[in-house]
Amino acid sequence: MARTDEAASTGAATTAASPSAPGSASATALGAFLRSRRDRIRPEDVGLPVHGTRRRVPGLRREELALLAGVSITYYTHLEQGQSSNASDAVLDALARALRLTPDEHSHLRDLARPPRAQRERAPRPEYARPATRQLLAAMDRVPAVVLDRRNHVLAWNPLGHALLAGHLAADSPDHPADRPNLTRMLFLDLHTRELYPDWRTEARTALAALRLVAGRHPQDRALAELIGSLMLQSTEFAELWSRQPVRECTVGVKTMHHPVVGPLSLDFETLNLGDGTGHRMLTYSAAPDSPSAAALALLAGTTARM
């Protein structure tokens, strides 16, 4: 098997200044992700012999993965321990193939293996939706829409978006950074939000998979880390799902809801990145024309018009 090994010097540990120094958050995340993907593949799934002795690991051993990827066991061990910060495209691609990663997981592996160089942390400043974005929201009176930052804090919503997702909260709550709504936090800790989704478990898995991608892209985001840490402490369900290392982009799809006012809904959603350099996104919902969900949305829009 052709080898895609790195130069001999890659075996040395990186310095403390490196973003992937042993013990750093990036090194820990990379190791945990690689181990989680090794654990889900059985040797027989990839054509490796299984001997009669009982295995102490549920999936591939390090040496088996190194063999499949064509790298030395020493180099792979250093990589999993966060002791190598310069893995080549060839090595990461080989590991992705051996681990049968999805495209989103492959992208996440690259983010974890090559985190940005650490910078001095600054206290995050409150973010707000731009006035022009708010104007656009106000004009979308028949489409539920919400503006989010990358941490899923609600920066603004139109009346229909508010009524759809959080009519039990104050309409102006996104304008108060100290306690503005966060869609992920609400999904796990807000009873009204949990009851909105008949298949709550699937919705929760999808939300966490998307959040982990964001966390991998922004390892130095202190506010994001604090959000994840607080949810780990406050929700055993979040902690259990997060430990499974789910990774998946989720920008389009269908959400099934049971709204307390208008009943069952099946809505197409799309997440649109706003091209203003803020990293903000607009989440929109729509229903198929002449469908029961379209009629229900129209009814909900009518209730907001009377408020």
CSV table of C-alpha atoms in Angstrom, one decimal, residues 18-278:
chain,number,residue,atom,x,y,z
A,18,SER,CA,0.9,26.0,18.4
A,19,PRO,CA,-2.9,25.9,18.2
A,20,SER,CA,-2.7,22.1,18.3
A,21,ALA,CA,-0.4,21.8,21.3
A,22,PRO,CA,-1.1,18.7,23.5
A,23,GLY,CA,-3.8,19.5,26.0
A,24,SER,CA,-5.2,22.4,24.0
A,25,ALA,CA,-8.9,22.5,23.1
A,26,SER,CA,-8.2,21.9,19.5
A,27,ALA,CA,-6.0,18.9,20.2
A,28,THR,CA,-8.6,17.4,22.5
A,29,ALA,CA,-11.4,17.9,20.0
A,30,LEU,CA,-9.4,16.4,17.1
A,31,GLY,CA,-8.5,13.3,19.2
A,32,ALA,CA,-12.1,12.8,20.4
A,33,PHE,CA,-13.4,13.1,16.9
A,34,LEU,CA,-10.9,10.6,15.4
A,35,ARG,CA,-11.6,8.1,18.2
A,36,SER,CA,-15.4,8.4,17.7
A,37,ARG,CA,-15.0,7.6,14.0
A,38,ARG,CA,-12.6,4.7,14.7
A,39,ASP,CA,-15.1,3.3,17.2
A,40,ARG,CA,-18.0,3.1,14.7
A,41,ILE,CA,-16.1,1.0,12.1
A,42,ARG,CA,-15.6,-2.8,12.7
A,43,PRO,CA,-12.5,-4.4,11.2
A,44,GLU,CA,-14.6,-6.8,9.2
A,45,ASP,CA,-16.4,-3.8,7.6
A,46,VAL,CA,-13.1,-2.8,5.9
A,47,GLY,CA,-11.8,-6.3,5.1
A,48,LEU,CA,-9.4,-6.7,8.0
A,49,PRO,CA,-9.1,-10.1,9.7
A,50,VAL,CA,-10.7,-10.6,13.1
A,51,HIS,CA,-8.9,-13.1,15.4
A,52,GLY,CA,-10.6,-15.1,18.1
A,53,THR,CA,-9.2,-13.0,21.0
A,54,ARG,CA,-11.6,-10.5,22.5
A,55,ARG,CA,-11.0,-6.9,21.4
A,56,ARG,CA,-10.7,-4.2,24.0
A,57,VAL,CA,-11.9,-1.4,21.6
A,58,PRO,CA,-15.3,-1.4,19.9
A,59,GLY,CA,-14.0,-0.4,16.4
A,60,LEU,CA,-10.7,0.0,14.7
A,61,ARG,CA,-7.4,0.1,16.6
A,62,ARG,CA,-5.0,2.9,15.9
A,63,GLU,CA,-2.6,0.6,14.1
A,64,GLU,CA,-5.5,-0.7,11.9
A,65,LEU,CA,-6.6,2.8,10.9
A,66,ALA,CA,-2.9,3.8,10.2
A,67,LEU,CA,-2.6,0.7,8.0
A,68,LEU,CA,-5.8,1.5,6.0
A,69,ALA,CA,-4.8,5.2,5.6
A,70,GLY,CA,-1.2,4.4,4.7
A,71,VAL,CA,0.5,6.3,7.5
A,72,SER,CA,2.8,5.1,10.2
A,73,ILE,CA,1.3,4.2,13.6
A,74,THR,CA,3.7,6.7,15.2
A,75,TYR,CA,2.5,9.6,13.1
A,76,TYR,CA,-1.2,8.7,13.5
A,77,THR,CA,-0.8,8.5,17.3
A,78,HIS,CA,0.9,11.9,17.3
A,79,LEU,CA,-2.0,13.3,15.2
A,80,GLU,CA,-4.7,11.8,17.4
A,81,GLN,CA,-2.9,13.2,20.5
A,82,GLY,CA,-2.7,16.7,19.0
A,83,GLN,CA,1.1,16.6,18.6
A,84,SER,CA,1.2,17.4,14.9
A,85,SER,CA,-0.3,20.6,13.5
A,86,ASN,CA,0.8,20.3,9.8
A,87,ALA,CA,-1.0,17.3,8.5
A,88,SER,CA,-1.1,17.4,4.7
A,89,ASP,CA,-4.1,17.2,2.5
A,90,ALA,CA,-3.0,13.7,1.4
A,91,VAL,CA,-3.0,12.4,5.0
A,92,LEU,CA,-6.3,14.0,5.9
A,93,ASP,CA,-7.9,12.7,2.7
A,94,ALA,CA,-6.6,9.2,3.3
A,95,LEU,CA,-7.9,9.2,6.9
A,96,ALA,CA,-11.3,10.5,5.6
A,97,ARG,CA,-11.5,7.6,3.1
A,98,ALA,CA,-10.4,5.0,5.7
A,99,LEU,CA,-12.9,6.3,8.2
A,100,ARG,CA,-15.6,6.6,5.6
A,101,LEU,CA,-16.3,10.2,6.5
A,102,THR,CA,-19.1,12.1,4.9
A,103,PRO,CA,-18.2,15.4,3.1
A,104,ASP,CA,-19.3,17.4,6.2
A,105,GLU,CA,-17.2,15.2,8.5
A,106,HIS,CA,-14.2,15.5,6.1
A,107,SER,CA,-14.5,19.3,6.3
A,108,HIS,CA,-14.8,19.1,10.1
A,109,LEU,CA,-11.6,16.9,10.3
A,110,ARG,CA,-9.7,19.6,8.3
A,111,ASP,CA,-11.0,22.3,10.6
A,112,LEU,CA,-9.9,20.4,13.7
A,113,ALA,CA,-6.5,19.4,12.3
A,114,ARG,CA,-5.7,23.0,11.2
A,115,PRO,CA,-7.2,25.4,13.8
A,116,PRO,CA,-6.3,29.1,13.5
A,117,ARG,CA,-3.4,30.3,15.4
A,118,ALA,CA,-4.4,31.4,18.9
A,119,GLN,CA,-4.9,35.0,19.5
A,120,ARG,CA,-5.5,37.0,22.6
A,121,GLU,CA,-9.1,36.6,23.7
A,122,ARG,CA,-11.3,39.6,23.7
A,123,ALA,CA,-14.7,39.8,25.4
A,124,PRO,CA,-17.3,39.3,22.7
A,125,ARG,CA,-19.3,42.4,21.8
A,126,PRO,CA,-23.1,42.2,21.5
A,127,GLU,CA,-24.2,41.7,17.9
A,128,TYR,CA,-27.3,43.2,16.3
A,129,ALA,CA,-29.0,42.8,13.0
A,130,ARG,CA,-28.3,45.6,10.6
A,131,PRO,CA,-31.1,48.1,9.9
A,132,ALA,CA,-31.4,47.0,6.3
A,133,THR,CA,-31.8,43.4,7.4
A,134,ARG,CA,-34.6,44.5,9.7
A,135,GLN,CA,-36.3,46.3,6.9
A,136,LEU,CA,-36.1,43.1,4.8
A,137,LEU,CA,-37.6,41.1,7.7
A,138,ALA,CA,-40.5,43.6,8.0
A,139,ALA,CA,-41.3,43.3,4.3
A,140,MET,CA,-41.5,39.5,4.5
A,141,ASP,CA,-45.0,39.5,6.2
A,142,ARG,CA,-46.0,36.1,4.7
A,143,VAL,CA,-42.8,34.2,5.4
A,144,PRO,CA,-41.6,33.4,8.9
A,145,ALA,CA,-38.0,34.6,9.1
A,146,VAL,CA,-35.4,34.8,11.8
A,147,VAL,CA,-31.9,36.4,11.8
A,148,LEU,CA,-29.3,34.4,13.7
A,149,ASP,CA,-25.6,34.8,14.6
A,150,ARG,CA,-23.4,31.7,14.3
A,151,ARG,CA,-24.2,30.7,17.9
A,152,ASN,CA,-27.9,30.6,17.1
A,153,HIS,CA,-28.7,33.6,19.1
A,154,VAL,CA,-31.8,35.3,17.7
A,155,LEU,CA,-30.8,38.8,16.6
A,156,ALA,CA,-34.2,39.7,15.0
A,157,TRP,CA,-37.4,38.1,13.7
A,158,ASN,CA,-40.4,39.2,11.9
A,159,PRO,CA,-43.9,38.9,13.6
A,160,LEU,CA,-44.6,35.6,11.8
A,161,GLY,CA,-41.2,34.1,12.7
A,162,HIS,CA,-41.8,35.1,16.3
A,163,ALA,CA,-45.3,33.6,16.3
A,164,LEU,CA,-44.1,30.4,14.7
A,165,LEU,CA,-41.1,29.7,16.9
A,166,ALA,CA,-41.6,31.5,20.2
A,167,GLY,CA,-44.9,33.3,20.6
A,168,HIS,CA,-44.6,32.7,24.4
A,169,LEU,CA,-41.6,35.0,24.5
A,170,ALA,CA,-41.7,38.8,24.3
A,171,ALA,CA,-41.5,40.0,20.7
A,172,ASP,CA,-38.6,42.4,21.5
A,173,SER,CA,-36.5,39.8,23.4
A,174,PRO,CA,-33.9,39.7,20.6
A,175,ASP,CA,-33.1,43.3,21.2
A,176,HIS,CA,-31.8,42.5,24.7
A,177,PRO,CA,-28.4,40.8,24.4
A,178,ALA,CA,-28.1,39.7,28.0
A,179,ASP,CA,-31.1,37.4,27.7
A,180,ARG,CA,-32.0,37.1,24.0
A,181,PRO,CA,-33.4,33.8,22.8
A,182,ASN,CA,-31.0,31.1,21.5
A,183,LEU,CA,-32.6,28.4,19.3
A,184,THR,CA,-30.3,25.7,20.6
A,185,ARG,CA,-30.8,26.5,24.2
A,186,MET,CA,-34.5,26.7,23.7
A,187,LEU,CA,-34.6,23.4,22.0
A,188,PHE,CA,-33.2,21.7,25.1
A,189,LEU,CA,-34.3,23.8,28.0
A,190,ASP,CA,-37.6,25.5,26.9
A,191,LEU,CA,-40.7,23.3,27.3
A,192,HIS,CA,-42.7,25.2,24.6
A,193,THR,CA,-40.0,24.7,22.1
A,194,ARG,CA,-39.7,20.9,22.9
A,195,GLU,CA,-43.4,20.5,22.4
A,196,LEU,CA,-43.2,22.3,19.0
A,197,TYR,CA,-41.4,19.3,17.5
A,198,PRO,CA,-43.2,16.0,17.5
A,199,ASP,CA,-39.9,14.2,16.7
A,200,TRP,CA,-37.9,16.2,19.1
A,201,ARG,CA,-35.0,13.7,19.2
A,202,THR,CA,-34.3,14.0,15.5
A,203,GLU,CA,-34.5,17.8,15.7
A,204,ALA,CA,-32.0,17.8,18.6
A,205,ARG,CA,-29.5,15.6,16.8
A,206,THR,CA,-29.7,17.7,13.7
A,207,ALA,CA,-29.2,20.9,15.7
A,208,LEU,CA,-26.2,19.5,17.5
A,209,ALA,CA,-24.6,18.2,14.3
A,210,ALA,CA,-24.7,21.7,12.8
A,211,LEU,CA,-23.5,23.3,15.9
A,212,ARG,CA,-20.5,21.1,16.1
A,213,LEU,CA,-19.5,22.1,12.6
A,214,VAL,CA,-19.6,25.7,13.7
A,215,ALA,CA,-17.6,24.9,16.8
A,216,GLY,CA,-14.9,23.3,14.7
A,217,ARG,CA,-14.7,26.3,12.4
A,218,HIS,CA,-14.5,28.8,15.3
A,219,PRO,CA,-12.5,27.1,18.1
A,220,GLN,CA,-11.5,30.5,19.6
A,221,ASP,CA,-15.1,31.7,20.0
A,222,ARG,CA,-15.4,32.1,23.7
A,223,ALA,CA,-19.1,32.8,23.7
A,224,LEU,CA,-19.8,29.7,21.7
A,225,ALA,CA,-17.7,27.6,24.0
A,226,GLU,CA,-19.5,29.0,27.0
A,227,LEU,CA,-22.9,28.2,25.4
A,228,ILE,CA,-21.9,24.6,24.8
A,229,GLY,CA,-20.4,24.3,28.3
A,230,SER,CA,-23.5,25.6,30.0
A,231,LEU,CA,-25.8,23.3,28.0
A,232,MET,CA,-23.5,20.3,28.9
A,233,LEU,CA,-24.2,21.2,32.6
A,234,GLN,CA,-27.9,22.0,32.3
A,235,SER,CA,-29.0,19.2,30.0
A,236,THR,CA,-28.1,15.5,30.2
A,237,GLU,CA,-29.6,15.0,26.8
A,238,PHE,CA,-27.4,17.6,25.3
A,239,ALA,CA,-24.3,16.1,26.9
A,240,GLU,CA,-25.2,12.6,25.8
A,241,LEU,CA,-25.9,13.7,22.2
A,242,TRP,CA,-22.8,15.9,22.0
A,243,SER,CA,-20.6,13.1,23.2
A,244,ARG,CA,-21.5,11.2,20.0
A,245,GLN,CA,-19.7,13.8,17.9
A,246,PRO,CA,-22.5,14.4,15.4
A,247,VAL,CA,-21.4,16.4,12.4
A,248,ARG,CA,-23.7,17.6,9.5
A,249,GLU,CA,-24.4,20.8,7.7
A,250,CYS,CA,-28.1,21.6,7.8
A,251,THR,CA,-29.0,24.6,5.7
A,252,VAL,CA,-32.1,23.3,3.8
A,253,GLY,CA,-34.8,20.7,4.6
A,254,VAL,CA,-38.2,20.1,6.0
A,255,LYS,CA,-39.3,20.7,9.6
A,256,THR,CA,-42.4,19.0,11.0
A,257,MET,CA,-44.0,20.9,13.8
A,258,HIS,CA,-47.2,20.9,15.9
A,259,HIS,CA,-47.9,24.6,16.6
A,260,PRO,CA,-50.0,25.4,19.7
A,261,VAL,CA,-52.2,27.8,17.8
A,262,VAL,CA,-52.6,26.4,14.2
A,263,GLY,CA,-51.7,22.7,14.7
A,264,PRO,CA,-49.6,20.4,12.4
A,265,LEU,CA,-47.1,22.1,10.0
A,266,SER,CA,-44.7,20.7,7.4
A,267,LEU,CA,-42.5,23.5,6.4
A,268,ASP,CA,-39.5,23.8,4.0
A,269,PHE,CA,-36.7,25.8,5.6
A,270,GLU,CA,-33.6,27.5,4.1
A,271,THR,CA,-30.7,29.2,5.8
A,272,LEU,CA,-29.3,32.1,3.8
A,273,ASN,CA,-25.9,33.6,4.7
A,274,LEU,CA,-26.0,37.4,4.7
A,275,GLY,CA,-23.2,38.8,2.6
A,276,ASP,CA,-22.3,41.6,4.9
A,277,GLY,CA,-19.3,40.1,6.6
A,278,THR,CA,-21.1,39.6,9.9
